[in-house]
Amino acid sequence: MTFSIGNPINTALVLYIVYRVNSILFPSIKPPSTIPHDFRDGYSWMPKSHPPTMLYKTYTPKTLTPFNGMNGQRILLAINGIVFDVSRGRNFYGPEGMYANFAGRDASRGMAKQSFDEEMLTDIDQPLDKLEDLTPSEIENMNGWIDHFSSKYTVCGRLVNEGEVQ
Amino acid sequence: MPLSSYVATDDLTVLLGLSAAALFLLQNLYKPQPLVHPILLGRQSDVAPVRNPGESAVYRNYSTSAMGRLPLRPAAGVQTIIDLVRADIDSPRTLWSTKITNAQLLARVKAFASGLDNLSKFQAGESKVLFLLNDCLEFLIADIAFAAKSITTMTISSPELLAEVLDNYSPSAIITDSDFLSHIIEQVYDLNQHTHTTVIVVGDPGSVGVQLAKEMSLLKFTDVEKEGANNPTNLSPPTDVNHAFTIAFSKSPDGAGVQAVQFTQQNLTAGVASTRSLLPVSSPLTPLDTVVSSFSLSTPYGRTIAYTAVYEGTSFATLNSTRIFSGDGEVQLDAPGALKDINSSSAFPIPSPTILFVKPEHVISLTSSILNAARSGSWLSGWGWRHKTAHATEGFITKESLWDRLVFDAARVKVLGEGAGTLRALIATGGYTPADTLTPTRVVFSIPYVNAVSSDVVFGPIFASYPHDLQIHPSSEAGGAFENIAHVGAPTVSMEVKLVGVDDVTIEEGKDPAGEVYVRGPPAGTLLGSTNNPINGEHWLRTGYRGKAQPNGCFKVAPLKK
């Protein structure tokens, strides 16, 4: 048997072994220079950005109308003065959806009377539908829809008449 | 030379090749697993999707969102303060200097309550009792007894507030230590309230005290208990847990005088639920623990810690620095003072402490003492420090490693005494722990280390860092209010937090929201005497802190006034 460290392969292996032993016995404790933004890049990571939040806004019938998803915007609809962001339900409330009538409008009467007809919607220039002629069971139905929407979609604003915005 | 002579291999090559492969495998496969998967540390709060203009979104603890509602009590059926003294735990434990079981504690409470009935003229629902008592078992007994009899208790967080409270709130009774008695009698006579104020004294007032209090009704605590022990009443459960049972007075956050916060029994049970959740789920509080606290029972936070200890059946004691009602001034918590303060718990016959609820000053001074002891005690300390720190940067730390046996156990015993090995959790509350002490403290103690924040408007902590969180983030704001402050984690399980006064433009740009911290939730009390009208049915309380939210849901706080 011959042992010769002068052999290039042996030298390389010896150097590698010395390097490994050194990093086991004397591990590096230098913190990383940049903060990793993914958990796979390092233990002390930090997400790059905050979770997105939207502002609670006050809408009027005119300012609510543009949000009907036509140009890829958010889809909003209002029930009883509460504005919901229903962009996730684009299939229903988007331009080709079954309930597209409600997008960007006050859907209170339609929700109460369980109808998606055009007559349920009040014209934008008119003051908001006061819903005075609804029967108690219709009001209960509408409240049921409000609960459903509150759990499924985000409440992102309120709907008031023109001139009531503070 | 032919190529073959360069790549000639021999037996040594085989040997070296095998060793290299073995070392490679050793290093890559033997990496310690982090105590908590880092993916969980990236989302510690549940952030609401909507926010009001000028405010941040509402932040809650991530695990709370899974449950859907904020916990009101530590377990089902714990409705009132008496339920916190559990009937199913019957082993004795030491509270300050007294070894007592829950049954005996309740018996003493009943005796005190009926003694009160016989000897005094307290009216349920009308009387108010002011506690000027340093922490002791009698505080708890009296507190529970008064709550059971629907007599409002009042606590003040500092003796400076005494004059104003006596003046504006005229308590019908005061309960105090014999040391503080002469001081109080002076003030009561000054305000001309002596004819209708009863004073209950813990300890012996001595002939001087009796002389001074000649026109006042003076009762000794032990007499009241003895009187009631002959025919103890049954404690009828109070009818309304939402009725305020205590008022805590403290300094108002904007420095403008006294802040009075009213708490109900439900606030207390929610606070106990919050405090219990500070420890890891895998190692909760048990009757085998001993809790030592540096927060006075006259503050809401200290009181919650004490009731959590009572609820869990642990032994409990408080440090010297909690004695705010004594003739001496405040205990200074500089480096030697803090160390002495921690060791003051050995004056009580409690088992050696396992959980410490202390202030950042205590932690800083303990860490530096233990480090110095380690350096002077063993030549291996630098090497051990290096290894433990390297593990900590990967998220792993343990008290049972080789380096602890060689270096750090001895150092801890040198500083904390023989019982240092029993310490299993460290909770520093205050919010001003420096960020550069995080790694030293974690390495030197190698136990779950929690940074928490509380306020005088809530029972229990508002923010608490995750006990197995070992992340280190370099400080990014130089010169700001939050420079070199360790993060305090996410809101605790029962609290909702929002930041008010944030710059909307900054948030839209994606930067960290910073503003004043407001809280809401079951442990939060109600401010008295303010125009705290609810807005949209929401009651938010100022905590007296400015806060900044990080993208992973953790917060940094700094006190409001600079």
Coordinates of N, CA, C and O in Angstrom, one line a residue, chain B residues 130-132 154-171 174 180 183-184 187 191 193 247-253 255-261 298-300 324-325 330 456 561:
Chain B
L130 N -60.8 50.4 49.3 CA -59.5 50.8 48.7 C -58.4 49.8 49.2 O -58.3 49.7 50.4
F131 N -57.7 49.2 48.3 CA -56.7 48.3 48.7 C -55.3 49.0 48.6 O -54.9 49.5 47.6
L132 N -54.7 49.2 49.8 CA -53.4 49.8 49.8 C -52.5 48.7 50.4 O -51.8 49.0 51.4
M154 N -61.0 48.8 45.0 CA -60.3 49.7 44.2 C -58.8 49.5 44.4 O -58.4 49.3 45.6
T155 N -58.0 49.6 43.4 CA -56.5 49.5 43.6 C -55.9 50.7 42.9 O -56.4 51.2 41.9
I156 N -54.7 51.1 43.5 CA -54.0 52.2 42.8 C -52.6 51.6 42.5 O -52.0 50.9 43.3
S157 N -52.1 52.1 41.4 CA -50.8 51.5 41.0 C -49.6 52.2 41.6 O -48.5 51.8 41.4
S158 N -49.9 53.3 42.3 CA -48.7 54.0 42.9 C -49.2 54.9 44.0 O -50.3 55.4 43.9
P159 N -48.5 55.0 45.1 CA -49.0 55.8 46.2 C -49.2 57.3 45.9 O -50.0 58.0 46.6
E160 N -48.7 57.8 44.8 CA -48.9 59.2 44.4 C -50.4 59.5 44.1 O -50.8 60.6 44.2
L161 N -51.1 58.4 43.7 CA -52.5 58.6 43.3 C -53.4 58.6 44.5 O -54.6 58.8 44.3
L162 N -52.9 58.3 45.7 CA -53.7 58.1 46.8 C -54.6 59.3 47.1 O -55.8 59.2 47.3
A163 N -54.0 60.5 47.1 CA -54.7 61.7 47.6 C -55.9 61.9 46.6 O -57.1 62.1 47.1
E164 N -55.7 61.8 45.3 CA -56.8 62.1 44.4 C -57.9 61.1 44.5 O -59.1 61.4 44.5
V165 N -57.5 59.8 44.7 CA -58.5 58.8 44.8 C -59.3 58.9 46.1 O -60.6 58.8 46.1
L166 N -58.7 59.2 47.2 CA -59.4 59.4 48.4 C -60.4 60.6 48.3 O -61.5 60.6 48.8
D167 N -59.9 61.6 47.6 CA -60.7 62.8 47.5 C -62.0 62.6 46.6 O -63.1 62.9 47.0
N168 N -61.8 62.0 45.5 CA -62.9 61.9 44.5 C -63.7 60.6 44.7 O -64.9 60.6 44.2
Y169 N -63.2 59.6 45.3 CA -64.0 58.4 45.3 C -64.4 57.9 46.7 O -65.1 56.9 46.8
S170 N -64.0 58.6 47.7 CA -64.4 58.3 49.1 C -64.7 56.9 49.4 O -65.8 56.5 49.5
P171 N -63.7 56.1 49.6 CA -64.0 54.7 49.9 C -64.6 54.5 51.3 O -64.2 55.3 52.2
I174 N -60.7 51.0 53.9 CA -59.4 50.9 53.4 C -58.7 49.7 54.0 O -58.9 49.4 55.2
F180 N -47.9 50.8 56.6 CA -48.3 52.0 55.8 C -49.4 52.7 56.6 O -49.9 53.8 56.1
H183 N -49.3 56.5 57.6 CA -49.3 57.4 56.4 C -50.7 57.6 55.9 O -51.1 58.7 55.6
I184 N -51.5 56.5 55.9 CA -52.9 56.7 55.5 C -53.7 57.5 56.4 O -54.6 58.3 56.0
Q187 N -53.6 61.1 55.8 CA -54.3 61.6 54.7 C -55.8 61.6 54.9 O -56.6 62.5 54.5
L191 N -58.4 64.8 54.9 CA -59.6 65.0 54.0 C -60.9 64.9 54.8 O -62.0 64.8 54.2
Q193 N -62.3 62.5 56.3 CA -63.2 61.3 56.0 C -63.2 60.3 57.1 O -63.7 59.2 57.0
I247 N -62.2 48.6 40.4 CA -61.7 49.7 39.6 C -60.2 49.8 39.8 O -59.7 49.9 41.0
A248 N -59.5 50.0 38.8 CA -58.0 50.1 38.9 C -57.6 51.5 38.5 O -57.9 52.0 37.4
F249 N -56.9 52.2 39.4 CA -56.5 53.5 39.1 C -55.0 53.5 38.7 O -54.2 52.8 39.3
S250 N -54.7 54.2 37.7 CA -53.3 54.3 37.2 C -53.0 55.7 36.6 O -54.0 56.5 36.5
K251 N -51.8 55.9 36.2 CA -51.5 57.2 35.6 C -52.0 57.2 34.2 O -51.8 56.2 33.5
S252 N -52.7 58.2 33.8 CA -53.2 58.3 32.5 C -52.1 58.4 31.4 O -51.1 59.0 31.7
P253 N -52.3 57.8 30.2 CA -51.2 57.7 29.3 C -50.7 59.0 28.8 O -49.6 59.2 28.4
G255 N -50.4 61.6 30.5 CA -49.8 62.3 31.7 C -50.8 63.2 32.4 O -50.4 63.9 33.3
A256 N -52.1 63.2 32.0 CA -53.0 64.2 32.6 C -53.8 63.6 33.7 O -55.0 63.4 33.7
G257 N -53.1 63.2 34.8 CA -53.8 62.8 36.0 C -54.1 61.3 36.0 O -53.4 60.5 35.5
V258 N -55.2 61.0 36.7 CA -55.5 59.6 37.0 C -56.5 59.0 36.0 O -57.4 59.7 35.6
Q259 N -56.2 57.8 35.7 CA -57.1 57.0 34.8 C -57.8 56.0 35.6 O -57.2 55.2 36.3
A260 N -59.1 55.9 35.6 CA -59.9 54.9 36.3 C -60.5 53.9 35.4 O -61.2 54.3 34.5
V261 N -60.1 52.6 35.5 CA -60.6 51.6 34.6 C -61.4 50.6 35.4 O -61.0 50.1 36.4
S298 N -51.6 45.3 42.7 CA -52.3 46.5 42.6 C -52.4 47.0 41.1 O -53.0 48.0 40.8
T299 N -51.7 46.3 40.2 CA -51.9 46.6 38.8 C -52.7 45.5 38.2 O -52.6 44.3 38.6
P300 N -53.4 45.8 37.1 CA -54.3 44.8 36.5 C -53.4 43.6 36.0 O -53.8 42.4 36.2
I324 N -45.1 48.4 46.8 CA -45.2 49.8 46.5 C -45.7 50.6 47.7 O -45.5 51.8 47.8
F325 N -46.4 49.9 48.6 CA -46.9 50.7 49.8 C -46.0 50.4 51.0 O -46.4 49.7 51.9
E330 N -39.2 53.6 45.8 CA -39.3 52.5 44.8 C -38.0 51.7 44.7 O -36.9 52.3 44.8
D456 N -52.5 49.2 31.7 CA -53.4 49.3 32.8 C -54.9 49.2 32.5 O -55.7 49.3 33.3
K561 N -45.6 58.9 25.6 CA -44.9 60.1 25.8 C -43.4 59.9 25.9 O -42.9 58.9 26.5

